[in-house]
Short mmCIF file of the C-alpha atoms (twelve columns), coordinates in Angstrom:
data_MODEL
# 
_entry.id   MODEL 
# 
loop_
_atom_site.group_PDB 
_atom_site.id 
_atom_site.type_symbol 
_atom_site.label_atom_id 
_atom_site.label_alt_id 
_atom_site.label_comp_id 
_atom_site.label_asym_id 
_atom_site.label_seq_id 
_atom_site.Cartn_x 
_atom_site.Cartn_y 
_atom_site.Cartn_z 
_atom_site.pdbx_PDB_model_num 
ATOM 1   C CA . UNK A 1   30.371 130.740 115.938 1 
ATOM 2   C CA . UNK A 2   33.456 129.169 118.124 1 
ATOM 3   C CA . UNK A 3   33.701 125.257 118.015 1 
ATOM 4   C CA . UNK A 4   33.940 124.196 121.958 1 
ATOM 5   C CA . UNK A 5   36.919 122.371 122.903 1 
ATOM 6   C CA . UNK A 6   34.519 119.530 124.135 1 
ATOM 7   C CA . UNK A 7   33.162 119.974 120.334 1 
ATOM 8   C CA . UNK A 8   36.512 119.458 118.801 1 
ATOM 9   C CA . UNK A 9   36.391 115.871 119.633 1 
ATOM 10  C CA . UNK A 10  33.782 113.220 117.947 1 
ATOM 11  C CA . UNK A 11  33.374 109.782 118.074 1 
ATOM 12  C CA . UNK A 12  34.179 108.328 114.665 1 
ATOM 13  C CA . UNK A 13  30.531 107.958 113.163 1 
ATOM 14  C CA . UNK A 14  31.826 107.917 109.575 1 
ATOM 15  C CA . UNK A 15  31.252 111.851 108.232 1 
ATOM 16  C CA . UNK A 16  33.570 113.685 108.177 1 
ATOM 17  C CA . UNK A 17  30.752 117.099 109.949 1 
ATOM 18  C CA . UNK A 18  31.763 118.690 113.056 1 
ATOM 19  C CA . UNK A 19  29.989 120.521 115.717 1 
ATOM 20  C CA . UNK A 20  29.437 124.465 115.456 1 
ATOM 21  C CA . UNK A 21  28.276 126.549 118.432 1 
ATOM 22  C CA . UNK A 22  26.594 130.355 117.620 1 
ATOM 23  C CA . UNK A 23  26.687 132.711 119.778 1 
ATOM 24  C CA . UNK A 24  24.713 135.771 120.044 1 
ATOM 25  C CA . UNK A 25  27.343 138.423 122.191 1 
ATOM 26  C CA . UNK A 26  24.778 140.822 122.464 1 
ATOM 27  C CA . UNK A 27  23.146 140.094 125.814 1 
ATOM 28  C CA . UNK A 28  20.094 142.600 125.014 1 
ATOM 29  C CA . UNK A 29  19.062 140.573 121.487 1 
ATOM 30  C CA . UNK A 30  18.911 137.418 122.718 1 
ATOM 31  C CA . UNK A 31  15.597 137.310 123.424 1 
ATOM 32  C CA . UNK A 32  14.664 138.928 119.782 1 
ATOM 33  C CA . UNK A 33  16.932 136.411 118.340 1 
ATOM 34  C CA . UNK A 34  15.553 133.547 120.356 1 
ATOM 35  C CA . UNK A 35  12.263 134.658 119.906 1 
ATOM 36  C CA . UNK A 36  12.875 134.495 115.904 1 
ATOM 37  C CA . UNK A 37  14.162 131.280 116.199 1 
ATOM 38  C CA . UNK A 38  11.754 129.494 118.575 1 
ATOM 39  C CA . UNK A 39  8.844  130.705 116.221 1 
ATOM 40  C CA . UNK A 40  10.855 129.229 113.151 1 
ATOM 41  C CA . UNK A 41  11.751 132.468 111.163 1 
ATOM 42  C CA . UNK A 42  15.018 132.858 111.775 1 
ATOM 43  C CA . UNK A 43  17.757 130.149 111.689 1 
ATOM 44  C CA . UNK A 44  21.383 129.613 110.579 1 
ATOM 45  C CA . UNK A 45  22.665 127.405 107.533 1 
ATOM 46  C CA . UNK A 46  25.593 126.078 108.430 1 
ATOM 47  C CA . UNK A 47  28.348 123.579 107.790 1 
ATOM 48  C CA . UNK A 48  31.179 122.637 110.112 1 
ATOM 49  C CA . UNK A 49  34.008 119.782 108.586 1 
ATOM 50  C CA . UNK A 50  37.227 118.032 109.937 1 
ATOM 51  C CA . UNK A 51  39.837 118.766 107.091 1 
ATOM 52  C CA . UNK A 52  43.697 117.238 106.851 1 
ATOM 53  C CA . UNK A 53  45.812 119.230 104.621 1 
ATOM 54  C CA . UNK A 54  42.652 120.672 103.087 1 
ATOM 55  C CA . UNK A 55  41.096 118.141 102.473 1 
ATOM 56  C CA . UNK A 56  37.382 116.843 104.502 1 
ATOM 57  C CA . UNK A 57  37.929 113.823 106.205 1 
ATOM 58  C CA . UNK A 58  35.968 111.778 108.377 1 
ATOM 59  C CA . UNK A 59  38.579 108.829 109.632 1 
ATOM 60  C CA . UNK A 60  40.245 108.812 113.157 1 
ATOM 61  C CA . UNK A 61  43.141 110.718 113.887 1 
ATOM 62  C CA . UNK A 62  43.883 114.264 115.765 1 
ATOM 63  C CA . UNK A 63  45.487 117.530 114.920 1 
ATOM 64  C CA . UNK A 64  42.900 118.529 112.571 1 
ATOM 65  C CA . UNK A 65  41.265 121.562 110.997 1 
ATOM 66  C CA . UNK A 66  37.918 121.967 111.240 1 
ATOM 67  C CA . UNK A 67  36.207 124.614 108.790 1 
ATOM 68  C CA . UNK A 68  33.043 126.666 109.678 1 
ATOM 69  C CA . UNK A 69  30.144 128.318 107.207 1 
ATOM 70  C CA . UNK A 70  27.352 129.975 108.527 1 
ATOM 71  C CA . UNK A 71  24.738 132.756 107.536 1 
ATOM 72  C CA . UNK A 72  21.331 133.892 108.421 1 
ATOM 73  C CA . UNK A 73  18.294 131.746 106.886 1 
ATOM 74  C CA . UNK A 74  14.460 132.160 107.408 1 
ATOM 75  C CA . UNK A 75  11.416 134.502 106.597 1 
ATOM 76  C CA . UNK A 76  13.036 136.768 109.838 1 
ATOM 77  C CA . UNK A 77  16.273 136.642 108.207 1 
ATOM 78  C CA . UNK A 78  16.502 140.131 106.072 1 
ATOM 79  C CA . UNK A 79  15.253 141.619 109.883 1 
ATOM 80  C CA . UNK A 80  19.089 140.516 111.050 1 
ATOM 81  C CA . UNK A 81  22.744 141.136 109.779 1 
ATOM 82  C CA . UNK A 82  25.859 139.321 111.079 1 
ATOM 83  C CA . UNK A 83  28.863 141.387 111.772 1 
ATOM 84  C CA . UNK A 84  32.198 141.316 108.768 1 
ATOM 85  C CA . UNK A 85  29.828 138.976 106.923 1 
ATOM 86  C CA . UNK A 86  31.030 138.213 103.454 1 
ATOM 87  C CA . UNK A 87  28.926 139.840 100.876 1 
ATOM 88  C CA . UNK A 88  26.922 137.210 100.683 1 
ATOM 89  C CA . UNK A 89  25.995 137.235 104.551 1 
ATOM 90  C CA . UNK A 90  28.034 134.542 105.115 1 
ATOM 91  C CA . UNK A 91  30.716 133.895 108.172 1 
ATOM 92  C CA . UNK A 92  33.754 131.594 107.258 1 
ATOM 93  C CA . UNK A 93  36.791 130.022 109.236 1 
ATOM 94  C CA . UNK A 94  38.715 127.585 110.480 1 
ATOM 95  C CA . UNK A 95  39.605 126.394 114.115 1 
ATOM 96  C CA . UNK A 96  42.298 123.869 114.923 1 
ATOM 97  C CA . UNK A 97  42.933 120.992 117.409 1 
ATOM 98  C CA . UNK A 98  39.985 118.573 115.792 1 
ATOM 99  C CA . UNK A 99  40.209 114.886 116.483 1 
ATOM 100 C CA . UNK A 100 38.641 112.050 115.701 1 
ATOM 101 C CA . UNK A 101 38.352 108.801 118.389 1 
ATOM 102 C CA . UNK A 102 37.760 105.936 117.271 1 
ATOM 103 C CA . UNK A 103 34.287 104.275 117.484 1 
ATOM 104 C CA . UNK A 104 33.339 101.382 120.566 1 
ATOM 105 C CA . UNK A 105 32.209 97.815  118.951 1 
ATOM 106 C CA . UNK A 106 30.754 95.315  121.157 1 
ATOM 107 C CA . UNK A 107 30.373 91.850  121.536 1 
ATOM 108 C CA . UNK A 108 27.705 90.507  123.108 1 
ATOM 109 C CA . UNK A 109 28.750 86.785  125.411 1 
ATOM 110 C CA . UNK A 110 25.297 85.727  123.924 1 
ATOM 111 C CA . UNK A 111 26.836 86.066  120.605 1 
ATOM 112 C CA . UNK A 112 30.639 84.678  121.081 1 
ATOM 113 C CA . UNK A 113 28.893 81.507  122.417 1 
ATOM 114 C CA . UNK A 114 31.559 80.598  125.087 1 
ATOM 115 C CA . UNK A 115 31.362 77.573  126.643 1 
ATOM 116 C CA . UNK A 116 32.787 78.051  130.070 1 
ATOM 117 C CA . UNK A 117 33.611 74.016  130.297 1 
ATOM 118 C CA . UNK A 118 34.707 71.256  128.443 1 
ATOM 119 C CA . UNK A 119 35.930 68.255  128.702 1 
ATOM 120 C CA . UNK A 120 40.045 67.741  129.085 1 
ATOM 121 C CA . UNK A 121 41.895 67.663  125.817 1 
ATOM 122 C CA . UNK A 122 45.446 68.989  127.029 1 
ATOM 123 C CA . UNK A 123 45.200 72.067  125.521 1 
ATOM 124 C CA . UNK A 124 44.179 75.393  126.854 1 
ATOM 125 C CA . UNK A 125 41.687 76.816  123.956 1 
ATOM 126 C CA . UNK A 126 38.637 77.518  124.313 1 
ATOM 127 C CA . UNK A 127 35.554 76.652  121.779 1 
ATOM 128 C CA . UNK A 128 35.802 79.938  120.579 1 
ATOM 129 C CA . UNK A 129 39.213 80.494  120.204 1 
ATOM 130 C CA . UNK A 130 40.007 81.908  116.616 1 
ATOM 131 C CA . UNK A 131 36.571 82.493  115.662 1 
ATOM 132 C CA . UNK A 132 35.381 85.521  113.898 1 
ATOM 133 C CA . UNK A 133 32.728 87.709  114.518 1 
ATOM 134 C CA . UNK A 134 31.212 90.008  111.734 1 
ATOM 135 C CA . UNK A 135 28.099 92.270  111.880 1 
ATOM 136 C CA . UNK A 136 26.323 89.702  110.847 1 
ATOM 137 C CA . UNK A 137 27.075 87.051  113.748 1 
ATOM 138 C CA . UNK A 138 27.628 90.038  116.291 1 
ATOM 139 C CA . UNK A 139 30.210 92.870  116.481 1 
ATOM 140 C CA . UNK A 140 27.634 95.863  117.360 1 
ATOM 141 C CA . UNK A 141 28.944 99.342  116.652 1 
ATOM 142 C CA . UNK A 142 30.042 99.039  113.146 1 
ATOM 143 C CA . UNK A 143 29.198 102.145 110.492 1 
ATOM 144 C CA . UNK A 144 27.135 101.197 107.792 1 
ATOM 145 C CA . UNK A 145 28.558 98.826  105.087 1 
ATOM 146 C CA . UNK A 146 32.564 99.393  106.770 1 
ATOM 147 C CA . UNK A 147 34.528 96.220  106.898 1 
ATOM 148 C CA . UNK A 148 35.488 94.931  109.901 1 
ATOM 149 C CA . UNK A 149 35.879 91.831  111.461 1 
ATOM 150 C CA . UNK A 150 37.077 90.430  115.060 1 
ATOM 151 C CA . UNK A 151 39.223 87.543  115.626 1 
ATOM 152 C CA . UNK A 152 38.562 85.610  119.044 1 
ATOM 153 C CA . UNK A 153 41.603 84.819  121.358 1 
ATOM 154 C CA . UNK A 154 40.005 83.245  123.895 1 
ATOM 155 C CA . UNK A 155 41.781 80.521  126.098 1 
ATOM 156 C CA . UNK A 156 42.207 79.333  129.895 1 
ATOM 157 C CA . UNK A 157 45.354 80.345  131.556 1 
ATOM 158 C CA . UNK A 158 46.137 76.863  131.630 1 
ATOM 159 C CA . UNK A 159 46.061 73.281  129.870 1 
ATOM 160 C CA . UNK A 160 45.229 71.476  133.521 1 
ATOM 161 C CA . UNK A 161 42.217 69.967  134.532 1 
ATOM 162 C CA . UNK A 162 40.139 72.116  137.609 1 
ATOM 163 C CA . UNK A 163 39.222 75.385  138.084 1 
ATOM 164 C CA . UNK A 164 40.497 77.960  135.706 1 
ATOM 165 C CA . UNK A 165 40.338 81.574  134.911 1 
ATOM 166 C CA . UNK A 166 39.071 82.665  130.790 1 
ATOM 167 C CA . UNK A 167 41.115 85.379  128.877 1 
ATOM 168 C CA . UNK A 168 39.489 86.905  126.141 1 
ATOM 169 C CA . UNK A 169 41.197 89.213  123.770 1 
ATOM 170 C CA . UNK A 170 39.954 90.211  120.074 1 
ATOM 171 C CA . UNK A 171 41.838 91.455  116.981 1 
ATOM 172 C CA . UNK A 172 40.037 93.485  114.398 1 
ATOM 173 C CA . UNK A 173 40.883 93.412  110.985 1 
ATOM 174 C CA . UNK A 174 39.300 94.248  107.620 1 
ATOM 175 C CA . UNK A 175 39.597 97.751  105.441 1 
ATOM 176 C CA . UNK A 176 38.146 100.104 108.105 1 
ATOM 177 C CA . UNK A 177 38.873 98.402  111.038 1 
ATOM 178 C CA . UNK A 178 41.348 101.438 111.939 1 
ATOM 179 C CA . UNK A 179 37.819 103.105 112.477 1 
# 
Protein backbone atom coordinates (compact mmCIF):
# COMPACT_ATOMS: atom_id res chain seq x y z
CA UNK A 1 0.00 0.00 0.00
CA UNK A 2 0.99 3.52 -0.36
CA UNK A 3 0.04 6.21 2.07
CA UNK A 4 -0.25 9.13 -0.33
CA UNK A 5 1.18 12.45 0.84
CA UNK A 6 -2.33 13.95 0.70
CA UNK A 7 -3.59 11.10 2.94
CA UNK A 8 -0.91 11.64 5.60
CA UNK A 9 -2.77 14.64 6.96
CA UNK A 10 -6.34 14.60 8.21
CA UNK A 11 -8.58 16.97 10.13
CA UNK A 12 -9.21 15.91 13.72
CA UNK A 13 -12.14 13.46 13.92
CA UNK A 14 -11.62 11.87 17.34
CA UNK A 15 -10.12 8.66 15.92
CA UNK A 16 -6.61 7.39 15.24
CA UNK A 17 -7.63 5.95 11.85
CA UNK A 18 -5.51 6.85 8.81
CA UNK A 19 -6.04 6.27 5.07
CA UNK A 20 -4.25 3.66 2.97
CA UNK A 21 -4.34 3.28 -0.82
CA UNK A 22 -3.76 -0.22 -2.23
CA UNK A 23 -2.09 -0.22 -5.63
CA UNK A 24 -1.80 -3.08 -8.09
CA UNK A 25 1.56 -2.62 -9.85
CA UNK A 26 1.05 -5.32 -12.53
CA UNK A 27 -1.20 -3.61 -15.08
CA UNK A 28 -2.15 -6.95 -16.66
CA UNK A 29 -3.82 -8.02 -13.38
CA UNK A 30 -5.87 -4.84 -12.93
CA UNK A 31 -8.95 -6.00 -14.93
CA UNK A 32 -9.05 -9.37 -13.13
CA UNK A 33 -8.65 -7.83 -9.68
CA UNK A 34 -11.09 -4.99 -10.48
CA UNK A 35 -13.70 -7.53 -11.63
CA UNK A 36 -13.33 -9.55 -8.40
CA UNK A 37 -13.57 -6.39 -6.29
CA UNK A 38 -16.59 -5.12 -8.24
CA UNK A 39 -18.30 -8.51 -7.77
CA UNK A 40 -17.53 -8.31 -4.04
CA UNK A 41 -15.62 -11.60 -4.10
CA UNK A 42 -12.29 -9.94 -3.32
CA UNK A 43 -11.50 -7.22 -0.84
CA UNK A 44 -8.75 -5.90 1.35
CA UNK A 45 -8.98 -5.95 5.13
CA UNK A 46 -6.99 -2.87 6.06
CA UNK A 47 -6.10 -1.02 9.21
CA UNK A 48 -4.06 2.13 9.40
CA UNK A 49 -3.51 4.27 12.49
CA UNK A 50 -1.57 7.35 13.53
CA UNK A 51 1.09 6.64 16.15
CA UNK A 52 3.18 8.81 18.42
CA UNK A 53 6.10 6.94 20.01
CA UNK A 54 4.48 3.62 18.98
CA UNK A 55 1.19 4.48 20.73
CA UNK A 56 -2.02 5.14 18.80
CA UNK A 57 -3.03 8.79 18.87
CA UNK A 58 -6.00 10.82 17.75
CA UNK A 59 -4.64 14.13 19.06
CA UNK A 60 -3.78 17.14 16.94
CA UNK A 61 -0.08 17.10 16.14
CA UNK A 62 2.56 16.30 13.54
CA UNK A 63 5.55 14.04 13.06
CA UNK A 64 3.37 10.97 13.54
CA UNK A 65 4.07 7.54 12.12
CA UNK A 66 1.27 5.80 10.24
CA UNK A 67 1.25 2.05 10.91
CA UNK A 68 -0.71 -0.07 8.44
CA UNK A 69 -1.68 -3.68 7.87
CA UNK A 70 -3.68 -5.31 5.09
CA UNK A 71 -4.52 -8.68 3.63
CA UNK A 72 -6.84 -10.15 1.04
CA UNK A 73 -10.38 -11.15 2.00
CA UNK A 74 -13.50 -12.52 0.31
CA UNK A 75 -14.48 -15.74 -1.41
CA UNK A 76 -11.96 -15.21 -4.24
CA UNK A 77 -9.04 -14.29 -1.97
CA UNK A 78 -7.54 -17.80 -2.32
CA UNK A 79 -7.05 -17.12 -6.06
CA UNK A 80 -4.63 -14.27 -5.36
CA UNK A 81 -1.57 -13.68 -3.21
CA UNK A 82 0.30 -10.62 -2.03
CA UNK A 83 4.02 -10.42 -2.78
CA UNK A 84 6.15 -10.34 0.37
CA UNK A 85 3.21 -11.26 2.63
CA UNK A 86 3.78 -12.81 6.06
CA UNK A 87 2.73 -16.42 6.69
CA UNK A 88 -0.78 -15.22 7.64
CA UNK A 89 -1.07 -13.42 4.28
CA UNK A 90 -0.76 -9.92 5.71
CA UNK A 91 1.50 -7.03 4.82
CA UNK A 92 2.47 -4.59 7.56
CA UNK A 93 4.54 -1.46 7.51
CA UNK A 94 4.93 2.13 8.59
CA UNK A 95 5.48 5.48 7.00
CA UNK A 96 6.44 8.80 8.55
CA UNK A 97 5.14 12.34 8.15
CA UNK A 98 1.60 11.92 9.46
CA UNK A 99 -0.26 14.84 11.00
CA UNK A 100 -3.68 15.61 12.43
CA UNK A 101 -4.85 19.20 12.07
CA UNK A 102 -7.24 21.04 14.38
CA UNK A 103 -10.97 20.75 13.70
CA UNK A 104 -12.55 24.02 12.62
CA UNK A 105 -15.51 25.06 14.77
CA UNK A 106 -18.16 27.56 13.74
CA UNK A 107 -20.65 29.87 15.41
CA UNK A 108 -23.65 31.18 13.50
CA UNK A 109 -24.46 34.87 13.75
CA UNK A 110 -28.08 34.00 14.60
CA UNK A 111 -26.99 31.78 17.51
CA UNK A 112 -24.58 34.45 18.72
CA UNK A 113 -27.42 36.97 19.19
CA UNK A 114 -25.33 40.08 18.53
CA UNK A 115 -27.27 43.33 18.58
CA UNK A 116 -25.50 45.81 16.31
CA UNK A 117 -27.14 48.89 17.83
CA UNK A 118 -27.24 50.03 21.44
CA UNK A 119 -28.05 53.06 23.51
CA UNK A 120 -24.94 55.09 24.38
CA UNK A 121 -23.55 53.87 27.71
CA UNK A 122 -19.94 55.07 27.61
CA UNK A 123 -18.33 51.66 26.99
CA UNK A 124 -17.32 49.70 23.90
CA UNK A 125 -18.75 46.31 24.95
CA UNK A 126 -21.50 44.67 22.91
CA UNK A 127 -24.37 42.66 24.36
CA UNK A 128 -22.50 39.34 23.74
CA UNK A 129 -19.07 40.29 25.11
CA UNK A 130 -18.10 37.57 27.61
CA UNK A 131 -20.85 35.17 26.45
CA UNK A 132 -19.89 31.48 26.63
CA UNK A 133 -21.04 29.34 23.70
CA UNK A 134 -21.16 25.53 23.85
CA UNK A 135 -22.36 22.77 21.54
CA UNK A 136 -25.82 23.26 23.05
CA UNK A 137 -25.87 26.99 22.29
CA UNK A 138 -24.51 27.34 18.75
CA UNK A 139 -20.90 26.08 18.65
CA UNK A 140 -20.87 23.54 15.81
CA UNK A 141 -18.24 21.05 14.65
CA UNK A 142 -17.51 19.56 18.08
CA UNK A 143 -16.61 15.87 17.76
CA UNK A 144 -18.73 13.53 19.87
CA UNK A 145 -19.17 14.55 23.49
CA UNK A 146 -15.93 16.47 23.73
CA UNK A 147 -15.71 19.33 26.19
CA UNK A 148 -15.17 22.56 24.29
CA UNK A 149 -16.62 26.03 24.76
CA UNK A 150 -15.94 29.43 23.23
CA UNK A 151 -15.85 32.71 25.12
CA UNK A 152 -16.83 35.70 23.01
CA UNK A 153 -14.86 38.93 22.95
CA UNK A 154 -17.00 41.38 21.00
CA UNK A 155 -16.49 45.14 21.14
CA UNK A 156 -17.15 48.31 19.20
CA UNK A 157 -14.03 50.15 17.97
CA UNK A 158 -14.83 53.06 20.32
CA UNK A 159 -17.22 53.84 23.17
CA UNK A 160 -18.18 57.09 21.38
CA UNK A 161 -21.61 57.46 19.77
CA UNK A 162 -21.91 57.11 15.96
CA UNK A 163 -21.28 54.49 13.30
CA UNK A 164 -18.81 51.94 14.66
CA UNK A 165 -17.04 48.76 13.59
CA UNK A 166 -17.42 45.64 15.71
CA UNK A 167 -14.57 43.18 16.23
CA UNK A 168 -15.41 39.69 17.43
CA UNK A 169 -12.97 36.97 18.51
CA UNK A 170 -13.48 33.66 20.25
CA UNK A 171 -11.27 31.99 22.84
CA UNK A 172 -11.61 28.22 23.12
CA UNK A 173 -11.47 26.43 26.46
CA UNK A 174 -12.29 23.05 27.89
CA UNK A 175 -10.54 19.69 28.20
CA UNK A 176 -10.64 19.05 24.43
CA UNK A 177 -10.11 22.60 23.11
CA UNK A 178 -6.70 21.73 21.62
CA UNK A 179 -8.29 19.44 19.05
